[in-house]
Short mmCIF file of C-alpha atoms in Angstrom, two decimals:
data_model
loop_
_atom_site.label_atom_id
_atom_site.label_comp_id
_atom_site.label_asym_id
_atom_site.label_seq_id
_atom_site.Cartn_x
_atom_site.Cartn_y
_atom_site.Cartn_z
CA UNK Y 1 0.00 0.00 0.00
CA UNK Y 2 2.91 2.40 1.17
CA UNK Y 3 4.29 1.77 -2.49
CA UNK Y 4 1.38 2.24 -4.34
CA UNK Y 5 0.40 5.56 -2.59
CA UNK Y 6 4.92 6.57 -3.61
CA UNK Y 7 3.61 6.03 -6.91
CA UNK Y 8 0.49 7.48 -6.87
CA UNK Y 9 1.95 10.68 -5.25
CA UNK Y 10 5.00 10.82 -7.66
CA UNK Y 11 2.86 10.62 -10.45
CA UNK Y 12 0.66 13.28 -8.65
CA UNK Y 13 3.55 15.71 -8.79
CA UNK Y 14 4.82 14.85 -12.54
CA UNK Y 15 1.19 15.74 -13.58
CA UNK Y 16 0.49 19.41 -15.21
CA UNK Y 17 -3.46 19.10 -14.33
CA UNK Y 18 -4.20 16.84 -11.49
CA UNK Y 19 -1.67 18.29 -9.16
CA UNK Y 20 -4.19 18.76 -6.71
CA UNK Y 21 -6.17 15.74 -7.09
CA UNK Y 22 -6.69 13.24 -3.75
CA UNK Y 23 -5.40 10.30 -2.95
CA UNK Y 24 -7.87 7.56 -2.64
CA UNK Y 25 -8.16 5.40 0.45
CA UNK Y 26 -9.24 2.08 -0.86
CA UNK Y 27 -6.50 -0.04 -3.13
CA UNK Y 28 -8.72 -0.55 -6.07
CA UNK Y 29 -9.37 2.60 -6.88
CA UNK Y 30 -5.26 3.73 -6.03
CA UNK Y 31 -4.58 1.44 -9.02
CA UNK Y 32 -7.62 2.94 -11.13
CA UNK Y 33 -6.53 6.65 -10.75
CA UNK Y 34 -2.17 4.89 -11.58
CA UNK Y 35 -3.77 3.84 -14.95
CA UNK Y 36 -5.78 7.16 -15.82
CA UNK Y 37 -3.15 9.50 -15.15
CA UNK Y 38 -0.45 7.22 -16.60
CA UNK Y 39 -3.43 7.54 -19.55
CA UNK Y 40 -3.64 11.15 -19.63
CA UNK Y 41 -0.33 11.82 -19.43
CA UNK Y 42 1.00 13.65 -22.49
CA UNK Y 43 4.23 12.00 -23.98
CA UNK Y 44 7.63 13.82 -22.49
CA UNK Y 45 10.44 13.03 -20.16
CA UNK Y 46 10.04 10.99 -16.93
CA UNK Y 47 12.47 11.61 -13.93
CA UNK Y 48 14.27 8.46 -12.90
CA UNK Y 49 12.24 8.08 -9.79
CA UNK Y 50 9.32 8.11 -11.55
CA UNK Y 51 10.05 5.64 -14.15
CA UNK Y 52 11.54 2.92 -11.20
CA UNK Y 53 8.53 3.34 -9.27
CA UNK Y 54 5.74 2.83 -12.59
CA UNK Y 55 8.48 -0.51 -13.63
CA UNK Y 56 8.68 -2.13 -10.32
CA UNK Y 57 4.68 -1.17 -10.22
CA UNK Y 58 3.97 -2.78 -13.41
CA UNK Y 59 6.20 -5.69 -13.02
CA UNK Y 60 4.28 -6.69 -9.97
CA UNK Y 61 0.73 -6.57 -11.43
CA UNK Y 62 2.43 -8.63 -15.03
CA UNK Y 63 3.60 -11.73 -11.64
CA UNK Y 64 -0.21 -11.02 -10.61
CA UNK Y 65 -1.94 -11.82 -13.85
CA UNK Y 66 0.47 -14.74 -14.52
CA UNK Y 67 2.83 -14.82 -17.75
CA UNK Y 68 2.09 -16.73 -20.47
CA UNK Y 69 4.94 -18.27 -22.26
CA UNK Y 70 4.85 -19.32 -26.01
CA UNK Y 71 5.28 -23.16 -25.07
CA UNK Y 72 2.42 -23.03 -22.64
CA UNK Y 73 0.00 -22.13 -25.82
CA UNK Y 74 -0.91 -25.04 -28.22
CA UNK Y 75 -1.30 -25.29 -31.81
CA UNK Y 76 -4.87 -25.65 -32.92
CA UNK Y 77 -3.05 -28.93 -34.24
CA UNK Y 78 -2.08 -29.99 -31.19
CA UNK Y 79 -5.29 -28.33 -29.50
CA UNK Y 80 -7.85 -29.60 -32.23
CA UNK Y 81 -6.28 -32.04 -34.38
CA UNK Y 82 -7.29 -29.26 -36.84
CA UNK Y 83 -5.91 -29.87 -40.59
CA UNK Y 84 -6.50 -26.16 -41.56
CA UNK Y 85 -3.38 -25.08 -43.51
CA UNK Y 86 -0.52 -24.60 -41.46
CA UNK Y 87 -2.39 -25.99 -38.76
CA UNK Y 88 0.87 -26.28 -36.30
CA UNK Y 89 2.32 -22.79 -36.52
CA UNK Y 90 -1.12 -21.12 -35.60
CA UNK Y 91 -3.02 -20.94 -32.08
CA UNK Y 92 -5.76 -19.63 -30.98
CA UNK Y 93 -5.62 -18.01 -27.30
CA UNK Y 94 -8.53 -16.44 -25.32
CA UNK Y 95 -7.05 -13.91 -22.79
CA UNK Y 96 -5.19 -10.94 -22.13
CA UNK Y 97 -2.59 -10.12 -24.83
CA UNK Y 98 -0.83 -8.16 -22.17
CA UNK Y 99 0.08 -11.43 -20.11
CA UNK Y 100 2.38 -13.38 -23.61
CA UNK Y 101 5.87 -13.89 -23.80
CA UNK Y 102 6.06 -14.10 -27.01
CA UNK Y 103 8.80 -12.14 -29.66
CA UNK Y 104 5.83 -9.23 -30.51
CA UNK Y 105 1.91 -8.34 -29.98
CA UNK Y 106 0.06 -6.59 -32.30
CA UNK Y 107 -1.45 -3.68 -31.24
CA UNK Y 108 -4.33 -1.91 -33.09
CA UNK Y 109 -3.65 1.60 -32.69
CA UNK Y 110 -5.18 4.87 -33.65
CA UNK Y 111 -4.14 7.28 -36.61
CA UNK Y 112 -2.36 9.74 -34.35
CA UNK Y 113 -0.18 6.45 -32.80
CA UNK Y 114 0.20 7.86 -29.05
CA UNK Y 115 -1.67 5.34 -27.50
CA UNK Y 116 -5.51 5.74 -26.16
CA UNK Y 117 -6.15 8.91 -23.88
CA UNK Y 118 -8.89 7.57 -22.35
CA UNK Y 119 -9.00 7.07 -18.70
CA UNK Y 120 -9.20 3.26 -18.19
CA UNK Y 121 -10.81 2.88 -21.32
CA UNK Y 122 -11.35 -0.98 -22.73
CA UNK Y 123 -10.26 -0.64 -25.61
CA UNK Y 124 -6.81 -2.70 -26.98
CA UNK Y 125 -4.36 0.45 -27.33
CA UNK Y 126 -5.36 1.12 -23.82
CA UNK Y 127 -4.33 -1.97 -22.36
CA UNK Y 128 -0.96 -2.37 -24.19
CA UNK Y 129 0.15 1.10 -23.60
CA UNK Y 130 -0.51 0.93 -19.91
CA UNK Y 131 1.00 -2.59 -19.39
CA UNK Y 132 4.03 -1.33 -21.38
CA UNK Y 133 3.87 1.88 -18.98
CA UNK Y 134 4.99 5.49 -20.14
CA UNK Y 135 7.81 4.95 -22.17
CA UNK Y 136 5.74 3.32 -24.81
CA UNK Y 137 3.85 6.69 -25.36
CA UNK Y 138 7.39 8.52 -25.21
CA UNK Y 139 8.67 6.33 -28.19
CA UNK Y 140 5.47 6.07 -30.30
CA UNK Y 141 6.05 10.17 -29.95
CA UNK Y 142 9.37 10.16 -31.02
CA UNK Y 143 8.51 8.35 -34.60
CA UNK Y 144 6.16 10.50 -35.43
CA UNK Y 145 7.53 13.89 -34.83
CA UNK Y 146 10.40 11.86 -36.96
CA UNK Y 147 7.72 11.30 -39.52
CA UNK Y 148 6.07 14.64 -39.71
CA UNK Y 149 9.66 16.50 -40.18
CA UNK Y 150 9.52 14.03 -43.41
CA UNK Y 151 5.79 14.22 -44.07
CA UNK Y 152 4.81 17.66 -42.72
CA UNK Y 153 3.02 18.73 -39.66
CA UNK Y 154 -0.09 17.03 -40.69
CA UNK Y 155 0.94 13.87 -41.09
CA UNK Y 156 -0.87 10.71 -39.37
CA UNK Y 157 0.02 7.04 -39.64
CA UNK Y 158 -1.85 5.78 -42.91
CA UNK Y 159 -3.81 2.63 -42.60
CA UNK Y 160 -2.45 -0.63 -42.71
CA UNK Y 161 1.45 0.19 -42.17
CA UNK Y 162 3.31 -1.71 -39.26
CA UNK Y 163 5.18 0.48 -36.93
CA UNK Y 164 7.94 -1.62 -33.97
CA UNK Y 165 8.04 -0.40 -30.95
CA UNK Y 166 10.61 -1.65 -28.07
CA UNK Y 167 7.61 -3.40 -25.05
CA UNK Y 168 9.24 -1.84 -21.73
CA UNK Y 169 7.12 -3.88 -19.11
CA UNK Y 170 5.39 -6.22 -21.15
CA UNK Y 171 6.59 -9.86 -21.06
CA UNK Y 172 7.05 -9.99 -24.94
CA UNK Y 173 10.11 -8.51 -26.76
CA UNK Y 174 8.42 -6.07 -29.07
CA UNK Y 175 5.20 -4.38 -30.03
CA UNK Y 176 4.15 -3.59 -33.87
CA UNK Y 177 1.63 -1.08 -34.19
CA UNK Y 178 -1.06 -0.91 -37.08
CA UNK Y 179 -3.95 1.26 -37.44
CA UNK Y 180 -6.61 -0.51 -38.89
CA UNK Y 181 -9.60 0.45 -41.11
CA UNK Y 182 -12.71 2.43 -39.28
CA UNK Y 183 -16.03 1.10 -41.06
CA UNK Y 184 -18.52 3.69 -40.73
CA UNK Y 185 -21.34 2.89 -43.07
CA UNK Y 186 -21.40 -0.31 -45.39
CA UNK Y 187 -18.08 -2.94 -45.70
CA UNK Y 188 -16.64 -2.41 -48.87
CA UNK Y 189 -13.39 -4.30 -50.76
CA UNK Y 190 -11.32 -1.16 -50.15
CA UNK Y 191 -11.34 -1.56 -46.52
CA UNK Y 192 -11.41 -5.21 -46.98
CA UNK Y 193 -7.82 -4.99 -49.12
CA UNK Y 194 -6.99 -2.03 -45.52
CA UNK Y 195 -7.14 -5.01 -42.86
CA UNK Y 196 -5.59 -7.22 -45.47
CA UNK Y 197 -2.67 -4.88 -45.61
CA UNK Y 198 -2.70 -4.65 -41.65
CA UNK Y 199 -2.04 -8.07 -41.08
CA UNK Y 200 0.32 -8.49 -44.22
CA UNK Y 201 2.43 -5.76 -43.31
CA UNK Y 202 2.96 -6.86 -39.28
CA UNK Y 203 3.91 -10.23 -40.79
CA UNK Y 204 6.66 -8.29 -43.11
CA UNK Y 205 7.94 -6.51 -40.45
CA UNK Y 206 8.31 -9.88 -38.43
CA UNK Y 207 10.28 -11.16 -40.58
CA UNK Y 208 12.50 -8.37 -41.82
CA UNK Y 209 13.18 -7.63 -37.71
CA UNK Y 210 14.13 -11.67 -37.00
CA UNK Y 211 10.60 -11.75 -35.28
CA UNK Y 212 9.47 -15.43 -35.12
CA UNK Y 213 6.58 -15.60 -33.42
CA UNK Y 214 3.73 -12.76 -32.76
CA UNK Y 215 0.04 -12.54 -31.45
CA UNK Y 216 -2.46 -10.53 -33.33
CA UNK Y 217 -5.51 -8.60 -31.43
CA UNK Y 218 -8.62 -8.59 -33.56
CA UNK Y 219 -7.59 -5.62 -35.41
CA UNK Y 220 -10.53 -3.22 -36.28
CA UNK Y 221 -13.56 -4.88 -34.69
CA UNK Y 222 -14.75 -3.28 -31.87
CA UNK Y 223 -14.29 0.60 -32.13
CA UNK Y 224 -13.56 0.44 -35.26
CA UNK Y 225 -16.83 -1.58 -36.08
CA UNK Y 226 -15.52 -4.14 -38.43
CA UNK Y 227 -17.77 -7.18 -38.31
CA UNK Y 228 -15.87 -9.56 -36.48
CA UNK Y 229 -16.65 -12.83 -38.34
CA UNK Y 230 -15.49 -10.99 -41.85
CA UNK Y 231 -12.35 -9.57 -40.04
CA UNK Y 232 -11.54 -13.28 -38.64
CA UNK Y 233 -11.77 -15.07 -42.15
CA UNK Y 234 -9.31 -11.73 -43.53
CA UNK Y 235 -6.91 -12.38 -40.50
CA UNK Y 236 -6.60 -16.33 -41.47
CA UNK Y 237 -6.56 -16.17 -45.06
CA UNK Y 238 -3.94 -13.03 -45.12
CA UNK Y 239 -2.06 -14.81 -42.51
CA UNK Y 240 -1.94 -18.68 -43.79
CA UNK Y 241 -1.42 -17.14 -47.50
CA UNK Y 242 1.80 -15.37 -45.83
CA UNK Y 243 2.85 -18.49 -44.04
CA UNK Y 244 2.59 -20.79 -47.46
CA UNK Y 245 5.22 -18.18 -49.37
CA UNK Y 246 7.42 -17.65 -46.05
CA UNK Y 247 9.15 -20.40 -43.81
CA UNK Y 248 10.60 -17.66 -41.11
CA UNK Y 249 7.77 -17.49 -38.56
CA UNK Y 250 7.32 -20.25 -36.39
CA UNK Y 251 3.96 -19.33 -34.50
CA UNK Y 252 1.33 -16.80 -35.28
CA UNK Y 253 -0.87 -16.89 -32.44
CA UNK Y 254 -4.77 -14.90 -33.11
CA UNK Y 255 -5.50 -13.81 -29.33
CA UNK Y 256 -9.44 -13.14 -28.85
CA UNK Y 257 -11.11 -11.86 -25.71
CA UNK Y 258 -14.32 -12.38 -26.39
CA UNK Y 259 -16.28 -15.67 -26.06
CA UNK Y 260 -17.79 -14.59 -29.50
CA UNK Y 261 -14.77 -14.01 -31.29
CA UNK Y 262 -13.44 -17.13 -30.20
CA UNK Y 263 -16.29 -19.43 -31.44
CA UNK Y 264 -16.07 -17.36 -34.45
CA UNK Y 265 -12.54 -18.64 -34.99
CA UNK Y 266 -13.44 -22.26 -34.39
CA UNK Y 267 -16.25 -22.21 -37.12
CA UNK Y 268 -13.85 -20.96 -39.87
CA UNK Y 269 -11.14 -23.30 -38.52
CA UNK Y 270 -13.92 -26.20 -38.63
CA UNK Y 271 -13.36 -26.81 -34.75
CA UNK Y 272 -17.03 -26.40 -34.16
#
């Protein structure tokens, strides 16, 4: 308790709007108000006691949730006895992304590539960014104020590209970023051919950067209302078309959260 209050009150001081803001008494709600001001806070230097305090923080809740090592997950070979191509370098995983030692996890991230602003908020980018703590947001920063003195002042990540990212206080070794298609009206093949290019492109990047194994989120359902079912057959198809012309991963692993998502993955694998 001692140490999450040191936190909470460093974090309290290194904020430019909350300085005045109390210090809960019950422990649940200590960790709530860590996560929204680690959430809030805009990307810049950390002192060094702030950064020890948010790691040794972070590590602790990661030995909470339990770590999730590659070997621990099965091929839906091994799993299901499933002859879907390329059966035994694919998995499927229900749970928290944030918990998998694995080389990289894909995180679906907005066109401005900072990470999700929003207080505790459910979505993917959220989770990632606050399991990986601050630094995350400080290094997603640097790239693109690299990118707009190329691209001009204007510039946002374009859909579909695959941005790496070191992981900080995840358990996995990297993070690849990709912003995925919004659908706002009807599905159409040019967003279709956008969360082809998602997938496609993180796969690239995997190999070009020695990366040999790597769990996807769902990329665009959710917020960015893709139907789920017709983003799961684009994930597998983009993905076991990859793994036919290249022999350098050795597991791609689709992690769902949702009970729905997963039986939607079983159907199209023929598990169900």
């Amino acid at each position: 308790m001692i140490y999450t209050e040191k936190l909470l009150e460093t974090l309290i001081e290194d904020s430019v709007q909350y300085k005045d803001i109390a210090i809960p008494s019950k422990e649940t709600d200590k960790k709530h108000l860590i996560r929204s001001l680690m959430n809030v806070r805009m990307p810049r230097e950390a002192s060094d006691q702030l950064l020890d305090l948010q790691n040794d923080y972070l590590q602790e809740e990661l030995l909470k949730k339990g770590i999730v090592t590659l070997w621990e997950i099965p091929t839906v070979k091994e799993q299901y006895g499933s002859q879907f191509s390329n059966a035994d370098k694919i998995s499927l995983w229900q749970g928290d992304i944030t918990r998998l030692k694995v080389d990289a996890v894909v995180n679906a991230a907005n066109s401005q590539m900072l990470g999700c602003f929003v207080p505790c908020h459910g979505c993917i980018d959220n989770a990632i960014h606050s399991a990986a703590g601050i630094q995350l947001r400080t290094e997603c920063n640097h790239i693109m104020n690299q990118r707009r003195i190329r691209y001009g002042e204007q510039y946002e990540e374009p859909t579909g590209t695959a941005t790496l990212t070191k992981a900080y206080n995840l358990p996995c070794k990297y993070v690849i970023h990709t912003v995925g298609p919004i659908v706002y009206g009807e599905l159409n093949e040019e967003l279709r051919q956008e969360l082809r290019n998602c997938y496609e492109n993180v796969l690239k990047c995997c190999v070009e950067n020695e990366i040999k194994s790597v769990a996807f989120c769902c990329i665009s359902t959710g917020e960015f209302h893709f139907p789920n079912d017709e983003a799961a057959k684009i994930a597998l198809n983009t993905v076991t078309d990859f793994l036919k012309m290249n022999d350098g991963m050795e597991r791609v692993i689709f992690n769902v959260f949702k009970d729905s998502d997963k039986e939607i993955y079983q159907k199209i694998f023929g598990l169900n």
